[in-house]
Coordinates of C-alpha atoms in Angstrom, one line a residue:
X87 CA 0.0 0.0 0.0
X88 CA 2.8 2.4 0.9
X89 CA 4.4 2.2 -2.5
X90 CA 1.2 3.4 -4.2
X91 CA 0.2 6.1 -1.7
X92 CA 1.1 9.0 -4.0
X93 CA -1.3 7.9 -6.7
X94 CA -4.1 7.9 -4.1
X95 CA -4.0 11.7 -3.6
X96 CA -7.5 13.1 -4.3
X97 CA -7.6 15.3 -7.4
X98 CA -8.8 18.9 -7.1
X99 CA -12.5 18.8 -7.7
X100 CA -13.2 19.7 -11.3
X101 CA -15.9 22.2 -10.3
X102 CA -13.3 24.3 -8.4
X103 CA -11.8 27.2 -10.3
X104 CA -8.7 29.1 -9.4
X105 CA -8.9 32.8 -8.7
X106 CA -6.5 35.7 -9.1
X107 CA -7.5 37.0 -5.7
X108 CA -5.2 36.2 -2.8
X109 CA -6.4 33.8 -0.1
X110 CA -6.4 36.6 2.4
X111 CA -8.6 38.9 0.2
X112 CA -11.5 39.1 2.6
X113 CA -9.3 39.1 5.8
X114 CA -6.9 42.0 5.3
X115 CA -9.4 44.8 6.0
X116 CA -11.9 42.9 8.1
X117 CA -10.7 44.7 11.3
X118 CA -10.4 48.1 9.6
X119 CA -13.6 48.1 7.5
X120 CA -15.2 50.8 9.7
X121 CA -12.4 53.3 9.4
X122 CA -13.3 56.2 7.2
X123 CA -11.5 56.7 3.9
X124 CA -8.7 59.3 3.7
X125 CA -9.4 62.8 2.6
X126 CA -7.6 64.9 0.0
X127 CA -8.6 68.5 -0.1
X128 CA -6.1 69.8 -2.6
X129 CA -8.4 69.5 -5.6
X130 CA -11.6 70.6 -3.8
X131 CA -11.6 73.9 -5.6
X132 CA -11.7 72.3 -9.0
X133 CA -14.9 70.2 -8.9
X134 CA -18.1 71.3 -7.3
X135 CA -16.3 73.8 -5.0
X136 CA -19.5 75.8 -4.3
X137 CA -21.9 72.9 -4.4
X138 CA -22.4 71.7 -0.8
X139 CA -25.1 69.3 -2.0
X140 CA -22.6 67.0 -3.8
X141 CA -19.5 65.2 -2.8
X142 CA -16.7 64.0 -5.1
X143 CA -14.8 60.7 -5.0
X144 CA -11.6 59.9 -6.8
X145 CA -10.8 56.3 -7.7
X146 CA -7.4 54.7 -7.5
X147 CA -7.0 55.1 -11.3
X148 CA -7.8 58.8 -11.3
X149 CA -11.5 58.8 -12.2
X150 CA -13.9 61.2 -10.5
X151 CA -17.5 60.5 -9.3
X152 CA -19.9 63.0 -7.9
X153 CA -22.8 61.9 -5.7
X154 CA -25.6 63.8 -4.0
X155 CA -24.4 64.1 -0.4
X156 CA -27.7 63.2 1.1
X157 CA -27.9 60.0 -1.0
X158 CA -24.4 59.0 0.0
X159 CA -25.2 59.7 3.7
X160 CA -28.5 57.8 3.6
X161 CA -27.4 54.8 1.5
X162 CA -23.9 54.2 2.9
X163 CA -22.9 54.2 6.5
X164 CA -19.1 54.6 6.1
X165 CA -18.6 56.3 2.8
X166 CA -18.3 59.9 4.1
X167 CA -15.9 60.5 7.0
X168 CA -17.5 62.4 9.9
X169 CA -14.6 64.7 10.1
X170 CA -14.5 65.8 6.5
X171 CA -15.4 69.3 5.3
X172 CA -18.3 69.9 3.0
X173 CA -16.0 70.8 0.1
X174 CA -13.5 67.9 0.5
X175 CA -12.8 65.3 -2.1
X176 CA -12.5 61.7 -1.0
X177 CA -9.7 59.5 -2.3
X178 CA -10.8 55.9 -2.4
X179 CA -8.4 52.9 -3.0
X180 CA -10.8 51.0 -5.3
X181 CA -10.7 51.2 -9.1
X182 CA -13.2 53.2 -11.2
X183 CA -14.7 49.9 -12.4
X184 CA -15.6 48.8 -8.9
X185 CA -16.8 52.3 -7.7
X186 CA -18.9 52.9 -10.8
X187 CA -20.9 49.7 -10.1
X188 CA -21.0 50.3 -6.3
X189 CA -22.3 53.9 -6.7
X190 CA -25.2 52.6 -8.9
X191 CA -26.6 51.3 -5.6
X192 CA -26.7 54.8 -4.2
X193 CA -29.7 57.0 -4.9
X194 CA -33.3 56.6 -6.1
X195 CA -32.7 54.3 -9.1
X196 CA -32.9 50.7 -10.1
X197 CA -30.0 48.8 -8.7
X198 CA -27.9 46.4 -10.8
X199 CA -28.4 42.7 -10.5
X200 CA -24.8 41.8 -10.9
X201 CA -25.7 38.7 -12.9
X202 CA -22.9 38.9 -15.4
X203 CA -19.9 39.9 -13.2
X204 CA -16.9 37.7 -13.1
X205 CA -16.1 36.3 -9.7
X206 CA -13.1 38.5 -9.1
X207 CA -15.0 41.7 -10.0
X208 CA -18.0 40.6 -7.9
X209 CA -15.8 39.9 -4.9
X210 CA -14.2 43.4 -5.1
X211 CA -17.7 45.0 -5.3
X212 CA -18.9 42.9 -2.3
X213 CA -15.9 43.8 -0.2
X214 CA -16.4 47.5 -1.0
X215 CA -20.1 47.3 -0.2
X216 CA -19.2 45.9 3.2
X217 CA -16.3 48.3 3.8
X218 CA -18.4 51.4 3.1
X219 CA -21.7 49.9 4.4
X220 CA -23.6 50.4 1.2
X221 CA -26.7 48.8 2.6
X222 CA -28.6 48.4 -0.7
X223 CA -25.7 46.5 -2.2
X224 CA -25.0 44.1 0.6
X225 CA -27.8 41.6 0.2
X226 CA -27.5 41.2 -3.6
X227 CA -23.8 40.9 -3.3
X228 CA -24.2 38.2 -0.7
X229 CA -26.6 36.2 -2.9
X230 CA -24.3 36.6 -6.0
X231 CA -21.3 35.5 -3.9
X232 CA -23.3 32.5 -2.8
X233 CA -23.8 31.5 -6.4
X234 CA -20.1 31.0 -6.7
X235 CA -19.8 28.6 -3.7
X236 CA -19.2 25.6 -6.0
X237 CA -16.4 27.1 -8.0
X238 CA -14.7 29.3 -5.4
X239 CA -15.8 27.8 -2.0
X240 CA -12.7 29.0 0.0
X241 CA -13.1 32.7 -0.8
X242 CA -16.8 32.7 -0.6
X243 CA -16.6 31.1 2.9
X244 CA -14.0 33.7 4.0
X245 CA -16.4 36.4 2.8
X246 CA -19.2 34.9 4.7
X247 CA -17.0 34.4 7.8
X248 CA -15.7 38.0 8.0
X249 CA -18.9 39.7 7.0
X250 CA -21.4 37.6 9.0
X251 CA -23.4 35.5 6.5
X252 CA -23.7 32.2 8.5
X253 CA -26.0 30.6 6.0
X254 CA -23.5 31.0 3.2
X255 CA -20.7 29.8 5.6
X256 CA -22.7 26.7 6.4
X257 CA -23.2 25.8 2.7
X258 CA -19.5 26.3 1.9
X259 CA -18.1 24.6 4.9
X260 CA -18.3 20.9 3.6
X261 CA -16.6 21.9 0.4
X262 CA -13.8 23.8 2.2
X263 CA -13.1 21.3 5.0
X264 CA -12.5 18.6 2.4
X265 CA -10.4 20.6 0.1
X266 CA -8.2 22.9 2.1
X267 CA -5.5 22.0 4.7
X268 CA -6.4 22.7 8.3
X269 CA -3.2 24.4 9.2
X270 CA -3.2 26.8 6.2
X271 CA -6.9 27.7 6.3
X272 CA -7.7 28.1 10.0
X273 CA -5.5 31.2 10.4
X274 CA -7.6 33.0 7.7
X275 CA -10.7 32.7 9.8
X276 CA -11.8 35.3 12.4
X277 CA -10.7 34.3 16.0
X278 CA -14.2 33.5 17.0
X279 CA -14.5 30.8 14.3
X280 CA -11.1 29.0 14.7
X281 CA -12.0 26.7 17.6
X282 CA -15.4 25.8 16.0
X283 CA -13.6 25.1 12.8
X284 CA -11.3 22.7 14.7
X285 CA -14.4 21.0 16.1
X286 CA -15.9 20.8 12.6
X287 CA -12.7 19.1 11.3
X288 CA -12.8 16.7 14.2
X289 CA -16.3 15.7 13.2
X290 CA -15.2 15.0 9.6
X291 CA -12.2 13.1 10.9
X292 CA -14.6 10.9 13.0
X293 CA -16.8 10.3 9.9
X294 CA -13.7 9.2 8.0
X295 CA -12.6 6.9 10.8
X296 CA -16.1 5.3 10.9
X297 CA -16.0 4.9 7.2
X298 CA -12.6 3.2 7.2
X299 CA -13.7 0.8 10.0
X300 CA -17.0 -0.1 8.4
X301 CA -18.0 -3.4 9.8
X302 CA -20.2 -4.2 6.8
X303 CA -17.1 -5.1 4.9
X304 CA -15.5 -8.1 6.7
X305 CA -11.8 -8.9 6.2
X306 CA -12.6 -11.8 3.9
X307 CA -15.2 -10.0 1.8
X308 CA -13.0 -9.9 -1.3
X309 CA -13.4 -13.1 -3.2
X310 CA -9.9 -13.2 -4.5
X311 CA -6.5 -11.6 -4.2
X312 CA -7.2 -9.7 -7.4
X313 CA -10.4 -8.3 -6.0
X314 CA -8.5 -7.1 -3.0
X315 CA -5.7 -5.5 -5.0
X316 CA -7.9 -4.0 -7.6
X317 CA -10.7 -2.8 -5.4
X318 CA -10.5 -3.1 -1.6
X319 CA -6.9 -1.9 -1.4
X320 CA -7.6 0.9 -3.8
X321 CA -10.5 2.2 -1.7
X322 CA -8.4 2.0 1.6
X323 CA -5.6 3.9 -0.1
X324 CA -8.0 6.6 -1.2
X325 CA -9.5 6.9 2.3
X326 CA -6.0 7.0 3.8
X327 CA -5.4 10.4 2.3
X328 CA -7.7 12.0 5.0
X329 CA -10.9 13.9 5.0
X330 CA -10.2 15.3 1.5
X331 CA -11.2 11.8 0.3
X332 CA -14.8 12.5 1.4
X333 CA -15.1 15.6 -0.9
X334 CA -16.3 13.3 -3.7
X335 CA -17.3 9.8 -2.7
X336 CA -17.5 8.8 -6.3
X337 CA -13.8 9.2 -6.6
X338 CA -13.0 6.8 -3.8
X339 CA -15.7 4.2 -4.4
X340 CA -16.3 4.4 -8.2
X341 CA -13.7 6.1 -10.3
X342 CA -10.6 4.6 -8.7
X343 CA -12.0 1.1 -9.0
X344 CA -14.1 1.4 -12.1
X345 CA -12.0 -1.0 -14.3
X346 CA -12.6 -3.7 -11.7
X347 CA -16.2 -3.2 -10.6
X348 CA -17.3 -2.9 -14.3
X349 CA -17.0 -6.7 -14.5
X350 CA -17.0 -7.8 -10.8
X351 CA -20.6 -7.7 -9.4
X352 CA -19.6 -8.7 -5.9
X353 CA -17.0 -5.9 -5.6
X354 CA -19.5 -3.5 -7.1
X355 CA -22.1 -4.4 -4.4
X356 CA -19.4 -4.1 -1.7
X357 CA -18.3 -0.6 -2.9
X358 CA -21.9 0.5 -3.2
X359 CA -22.7 -0.6 0.4
X360 CA -19.5 1.0 1.6
X361 CA -20.3 4.3 -0.1
X362 CA -23.8 4.4 1.4
X363 CA -22.3 3.9 4.8
X364 CA -19.8 6.8 4.2
X365 CA -22.6 9.1 3.1
X366 CA -24.5 8.3 6.3
X367 CA -21.4 9.3 8.3
X368 CA -21.1 12.6 6.4
X369 CA -24.8 13.3 6.9
X370 CA -24.4 12.8 10.6
X371 CA -21.7 15.5 10.8
X372 CA -24.5 18.1 10.7
X373 CA -24.5 21.8 9.8
X374 CA -21.5 23.8 11.0
X375 CA -23.5 26.5 12.9
X376 CA -25.7 24.0 14.6
X377 CA -23.1 21.5 15.7
X378 CA -19.9 23.4 16.2
X379 CA -20.7 26.9 17.4
X380 CA -22.4 26.2 20.6
X381 CA -19.8 24.9 23.1
X382 CA -22.5 23.6 25.5
X383 CA -24.0 21.5 22.7
X384 CA -20.7 20.1 21.7
X385 CA -19.9 19.1 25.2
X386 CA -23.3 17.5 25.6
X387 CA -22.5 15.2 22.7
X388 CA -19.4 13.8 24.3
X389 CA -19.8 10.3 25.8

């Protein structure tokens, strides 16, 4: 078994897509999101100098945007610094592309649906909406981010973790726990979620252990040495890679042994029964927020 261990490494799920955003994209400003943006008054005499009803914003790529001050104040909770003068211009670190879309959520108008945005662009809009508390953009950004949970589960989960969308976190959690390493991912979570995430990983580890020790497959279940080498051993090797093997049960119980179970009915039945047992163990893990967040509930489950 040890000589073939490397070939048993689970492949990256085909539905996952890489992103140009760093892993820490939703964590770097989580603690400073409420801080007001910096002011730059040197150009205030150029644009709307005498118009106190409007406020000008400058993007990182040098584009200017003018908003009605009352709209900006009523639709965004952290876009205008409290200590700024009426004639000041606000420098923002976001690009004009992101600000142009974000500002469409401010004012009495139809808001964009964000249906055709690429993930990276949507993520930047969602982060800006949370940072500046553009209330009318938050919910639609959350639902659009949720739609990318299958292809970008890690970043969507971090977004949900740092901006308090527990239902999205719960939906992404099984995909992330079975595809990301515990030691690399846990530090990206807010402090309040790190211990619960360890509890969640422990529950998945128990599910894996119960799957490996499934009593429904006796030691002598394999009818021949060839069945053991081509089927049983291959499944054990797959499960031996850890909780990542539970990301896609078809990989461990079907794809890796497909050449053999295509003609061996007994092994096909054994793998099918084993897979059903594995799925029951996964189902018993429960929803993250229901089984891992409440310490009293976790302690009550201990024998």
